[in-house]
PDB file of C-alpha atoms in Angstrom:
ATOM      1  CA  MET Q   1     -26.014  31.695  20.751  1.00 63.00           C
ATOM      2  CA  ARG Q   2     -28.064  31.743  17.572  1.00 65.00           C
ATOM      3  CA  PRO Q   3     -26.748  30.860  14.107  1.00 63.00           C
ATOM      4  CA  PRO Q   4     -25.796  33.855  11.947  1.00 59.00           C
ATOM      5  CA  GLU Q   5     -28.353  35.224   9.526  1.00 61.00           C
ATOM      6  CA  PRO Q   6     -27.471  35.225   5.797  1.00 56.00           C
ATOM      7  CA  GLU Q   7     -26.831  38.983   5.844  1.00 57.00           C
ATOM      8  CA  ASP Q   8     -24.421  38.491   8.766  1.00 54.00           C
ATOM      9  CA  LEU Q   9     -22.222  36.218   6.665  1.00 54.00           C
ATOM     10  CA  GLY Q  10     -21.072  39.003   4.390  1.00 53.00           C
ATOM     11  CA  ASP Q  11     -19.065  37.811   1.392  1.00 53.00           C
ATOM     12  CA  VAL Q  12     -19.040  34.138   2.442  1.00 53.00           C
ATOM     13  CA  ALA Q  13     -22.621  33.587   1.221  1.00 54.00           C
ATOM     14  CA  GLY Q  14     -21.730  34.833  -2.276  1.00 57.00           C
ATOM     15  CA  THR Q  15     -18.848  32.373  -2.736  1.00 62.00           C
ATOM     16  CA  GLU Q  16     -20.908  29.180  -2.684  1.00 65.00           C
ATOM     17  CA  VAL Q  17     -19.945  26.797  -5.475  1.00 67.00           C
ATOM     18  CA  ARG Q  18     -22.852  25.367  -7.448  1.00 78.00           C
ATOM     19  CA  ASP Q  19     -22.294  22.375  -9.700  1.00 77.00           C
ATOM     20  CA  THR Q  20     -24.310  22.064 -12.878  1.00 82.00           C
ATOM     21  CA  PRO Q  21     -26.623  19.086 -13.384  1.00 85.00           C
ATOM     22  CA  ALA Q  22     -24.346  17.890 -16.185  1.00 86.00           C
ATOM     23  CA  GLU Q  23     -21.339  17.869 -13.838  1.00 85.00           C
ATOM     24  CA  VAL Q  24     -23.248  15.993 -11.157  1.00 86.00           C
ATOM     25  CA  ASP Q  25     -24.509  13.482 -13.738  1.00 89.00           C
ATOM     26  CA  ALA Q  26     -20.958  12.916 -15.017  1.00 89.00           C
ATOM     27  CA  VAL Q  27     -19.732  12.299 -11.461  1.00 88.00           C
ATOM     28  CA  PHE Q  28     -22.628   9.895 -10.851  1.00 89.00           C
ATOM     29  CA  ARG Q  29     -21.788   7.902 -13.990  1.00 93.00           C
ATOM     30  CA  THR Q  30     -18.101   7.784 -13.055  1.00 92.00           C
ATOM     31  CA  GLN Q  31     -18.877   6.723  -9.477  1.00 91.00           C
ATOM     32  CA  ARG Q  32     -21.221   4.023 -10.762  1.00 94.00           C
ATOM     33  CA  ARG Q  33     -18.494   2.731 -13.102  1.00 94.00           C
ATOM     34  CA  ILE Q  34     -16.003   2.610 -10.209  1.00 93.00           C
ATOM     35  CA  ALA Q  35     -18.503   0.783  -7.978  1.00 93.00           C
ATOM     36  CA  VAL Q  36     -19.353  -1.782 -10.654  1.00 95.00           C
ATOM     37  CA  THR Q  37     -15.668  -2.376 -11.426  1.00 95.00           C
ATOM     38  CA  TYR Q  38     -14.762  -2.994  -7.800  1.00 94.00           C
ATOM     39  CA  PHE Q  39     -17.860  -5.174  -7.328  1.00 94.00           C
ATOM     40  CA  LEU Q  40     -16.805  -7.324 -10.284  1.00 96.00           C
ATOM     41  CA  LEU Q  41     -13.311  -7.623  -8.809  1.00 94.00           C
ATOM     42  CA  PHE Q  42     -14.844  -8.647  -5.476  1.00 93.00           C
ATOM     43  CA  LEU Q  43     -17.097 -11.186  -7.225  1.00 94.00           C
ATOM     44  CA  LEU Q  44     -14.158 -12.601  -9.177  1.00 94.00           C
ATOM     45  CA  LEU Q  45     -12.159 -13.101  -5.978  1.00 91.00           C
ATOM     46  CA  VAL Q  46     -15.052 -14.806  -4.188  1.00 90.00           C
ATOM     47  CA  ALA Q  47     -15.864 -17.020  -7.182  1.00 91.00           C
ATOM     48  CA  ALA Q  48     -12.219 -18.062  -7.574  1.00 90.00           C
ATOM     49  CA  PHE Q  49     -12.249 -20.159  -4.391  1.00 87.00           C
ATOM     50  CA  PRO Q  50     -14.905 -22.721  -5.370  1.00 87.00           C
ATOM     51  CA  VAL Q  51     -13.367 -22.939  -8.834  1.00 90.00           C
ATOM     52  CA  LEU Q  52      -9.915 -23.587  -7.373  1.00 88.00           C
ATOM     53  CA  THR Q  53     -11.388 -26.184  -5.028  1.00 87.00           C
ATOM     54  CA  LEU Q  54     -12.969 -28.094  -7.937  1.00 90.00           C
ATOM     55  CA  VAL Q  55     -10.090 -27.739 -10.371  1.00 90.00           C
ATOM     56  CA  SER Q  56      -6.914 -27.973  -8.311  1.00 86.00           C
ATOM     57  CA  ASP Q  57      -6.003 -30.836  -5.983  1.00 85.00           C
ATOM     58  CA  TRP Q  58      -3.066 -28.798  -4.702  1.00 85.00           C
ATOM     59  CA  TRP Q  59      -5.431 -26.098  -3.370  1.00 83.00           C
ATOM     60  CA  LEU Q  60      -6.765 -28.417  -0.648  1.00 83.00           C
ATOM     61  CA  GLU Q  61      -4.145 -31.155  -0.331  1.00 83.00           C
ATOM     62  CA  ALA Q  62      -0.875 -29.205  -0.095  1.00 83.00           C
ATOM     63  CA  ARG Q  63       0.326 -28.174   3.352  1.00 88.00           C
ATOM     64  CA  LEU Q  64       1.931 -24.851   4.119  1.00 86.00           C
ATOM     65  CA  ILE Q  65       2.131 -23.206   7.539  1.00 84.00           C
ATOM     66  CA  GLY Q  66       1.163 -25.381  10.479  1.00 83.00           C
ATOM     67  CA  ASP Q  67      -0.204 -28.184   8.313  1.00 86.00           C
ATOM     68  CA  LEU Q  68      -2.840 -25.866   6.801  1.00 89.00           C
ATOM     69  CA  SER Q  69      -3.835 -25.959   3.137  1.00 87.00           C
ATOM     70  CA  PRO Q  70      -3.447 -22.954   0.833  1.00 88.00           C
ATOM     71  CA  GLY Q  71      -7.236 -22.819   0.452  1.00 87.00           C
ATOM     72  CA  PHE Q  72      -7.809 -22.676   4.207  1.00 88.00           C
ATOM     73  CA  LEU Q  73      -5.135 -20.026   4.765  1.00 88.00           C
ATOM     74  CA  THR Q  74      -6.478 -17.913   1.954  1.00 87.00           C
ATOM     75  CA  VAL Q  75     -10.045 -18.076   3.235  1.00 87.00           C
ATOM     76  CA  ALA Q  76      -9.040 -17.628   6.894  1.00 88.00           C
ATOM     77  CA  VAL Q  77      -6.609 -14.738   6.413  1.00 88.00           C
ATOM     78  CA  GLY Q  78      -6.145 -13.708   2.802  1.00 87.00           C
ATOM     79  CA  LEU Q  79      -9.735 -12.788   2.040  1.00 89.00           C
ATOM     80  CA  TYR Q  80      -9.903 -10.266   4.868  1.00 91.00           C
ATOM     81  CA  VAL Q  81      -6.750  -8.573   3.654  1.00 93.00           C
ATOM     82  CA  LEU Q  82      -7.981  -8.539   0.051  1.00 91.00           C
ATOM     83  CA  PHE Q  83     -11.432  -7.215   0.992  1.00 92.00           C
ATOM     84  CA  ALA Q  84      -9.908  -4.451   3.104  1.00 94.00           C
ATOM     85  CA  ALA Q  85      -7.558  -3.509   0.252  1.00 94.00           C
ATOM     86  CA  ILE Q  86     -10.427  -3.437  -2.248  1.00 93.00           C
ATOM     87  CA  GLY Q  87     -12.558  -1.314   0.089  1.00 93.00           C
ATOM     88  CA  ILE Q  88      -9.777   1.173   0.779  1.00 95.00           C
ATOM     89  CA  ALA Q  89      -8.866   1.411  -2.908  1.00 94.00           C
ATOM     90  CA  ALA Q  90     -12.496   1.948  -3.962  1.00 93.00           C
ATOM     91  CA  ALA Q  91     -13.137   4.578  -1.280  1.00 93.00           C
ATOM     92  CA  THR Q  92      -9.912   6.448  -2.052  1.00 94.00           C
ATOM     93  CA  LEU Q  93     -10.539   6.447  -5.799  1.00 92.00           C
ATOM     94  CA  SER Q  94     -14.182   7.501  -5.425  1.00 91.00           C
ATOM     95  CA  SER Q  95     -13.288  10.331  -3.081  1.00 91.00           C
ATOM     96  CA  SER Q  96     -10.517  11.655  -5.300  1.00 90.00           C
ATOM     97  CA  VAL Q  97     -12.656  11.412  -8.444  1.00 89.00           C
ATOM     98  CA  GLU Q  98     -15.480  13.334  -6.783  1.00 87.00           C
ATOM     99  CA  SER Q  99     -13.207  16.071  -5.468  1.00 86.00           C
ATOM    100  CA  ARG Q 100     -11.477  16.474  -8.840  1.00 87.00           C
ATOM    101  CA  MET Q 101     -14.656  16.453 -10.909  1.00 83.00           C
ATOM    102  CA  LEU Q 102     -16.848  18.619  -8.693  1.00 81.00           C
ATOM    103  CA  GLY Q 103     -14.087  20.726  -7.205  1.00 71.00           C
ATOM    104  CA  THR Q 104     -14.150  22.568  -3.943  1.00 64.00           C
ATOM    105  CA  ASP Q 105     -14.708  26.111  -2.805  1.00 53.00           C
ATOM    106  CA  SER Q 106     -11.262  27.729  -2.822  1.00 51.00           C
ATOM    107  CA  HIS Q 107     -12.369  30.512  -0.441  1.00 45.00           C
ATOM    108  CA  ALA Q 108     -13.609  28.009   2.125  1.00 48.00           C
ATOM    109  CA  ASP Q 109     -10.428  25.955   1.756  1.00 49.00           C
ATOM    110  CA  SER Q 110      -8.175  28.963   2.317  1.00 47.00           C
ATOM    111  CA  SER Q 111     -10.157  30.114   5.358  1.00 46.00           C
ATOM    112  CA  ALA Q 112     -10.109  26.569   6.768  1.00 48.00           C
ATOM    113  CA  ASP Q 113      -6.338  26.471   6.269  1.00 50.00           C
ATOM    114  CA  SER Q 114      -5.873  29.788   8.066  1.00 48.00           C
ATOM    115  CA  THR Q 115      -8.119  28.613  10.913  1.00 47.00           C
ATOM    116  CA  SER Q 116      -6.153  25.407  11.366  1.00 46.00           C
ATOM    117  CA  ALA Q 117      -2.876  27.323  11.157  1.00 47.00           C
ATOM    118  CA  ALA Q 118      -4.072  29.763  13.803  1.00 46.00           C
ATOM    119  CA  ASP Q 119      -5.156  26.897  16.027  1.00 48.00           C
ATOM    120  CA  ALA Q 120      -1.824  25.153  15.502  1.00 47.00           C
ATOM    121  CA  ASP Q 121      -0.015  28.294  16.704  1.00 49.00           C
ATOM    122  CA  GLY Q 122      -2.050  28.145  19.882  1.00 49.00           C
ATOM    123  CA  ARG Q 123      -3.590  31.588  19.406  1.00 46.00           C
ATOM    124  CA  ALA Q 124      -7.041  32.076  20.845  1.00 47.00           C
ATOM    125  CA  ASP Q 125      -7.962  34.690  18.238  1.00 47.00           C
ATOM    126  CA  ALA Q 126      -8.872  32.281  15.442  1.00 45.00           C
ATOM    127  CA  PRO Q 127     -11.292  33.757  12.837  1.00 47.00           C
ATOM    128  CA  ALA Q 128     -14.232  31.825  14.290  1.00 47.00           C
ATOM    129  CA  ASP Q 129     -13.593  33.385  17.707  1.00 45.00           C
ATOM    130  CA  ARG Q 130     -13.426  36.956  16.367  1.00 44.00           C
ATOM    131  CA  ARG Q 131     -16.706  36.843  14.461  1.00 46.00           C
ATOM    132  CA  GLU Q 132     -19.820  37.421  16.512  1.00 47.00           C
ATOM    133  CA  GLY Q 133     -23.298  38.214  15.290  1.00 48.00           C
ATOM    134  CA  PRO Q 134     -25.577  40.817  16.806  1.00 52.00           C
ATOM    135  CA  GLY Q 135     -27.545  39.919  19.896  1.00 47.00           C
TER     136      GLY Q 135
END
């Protein structure tokens, strides 16, 4: 089966959303600001451990769970949790900012919703199945 030609697409080809260079530049600047902010947070967390080791005796000498120090527990377990939380927060914020600032094609969203609804009903006559090109 060959891909449809542009004239076979009908009205779908005319509904493409084009973002202006100014909009794309604004999104780029916002994304860069988000990335730099989360990088600085990451750097602050990583730099806090050597500082705490030099400044606080409690950080290495106190004993918590299983005779382990707060510094060891934080490095062994806490950092992974914090890094995952930072990564998820940065990815979620970046994705939502991009979708809000650049927007989406409402026609494509509504047709995707109807396709998924048709598939959820178990019908075999989803819009993708009904459309066939010549040849």
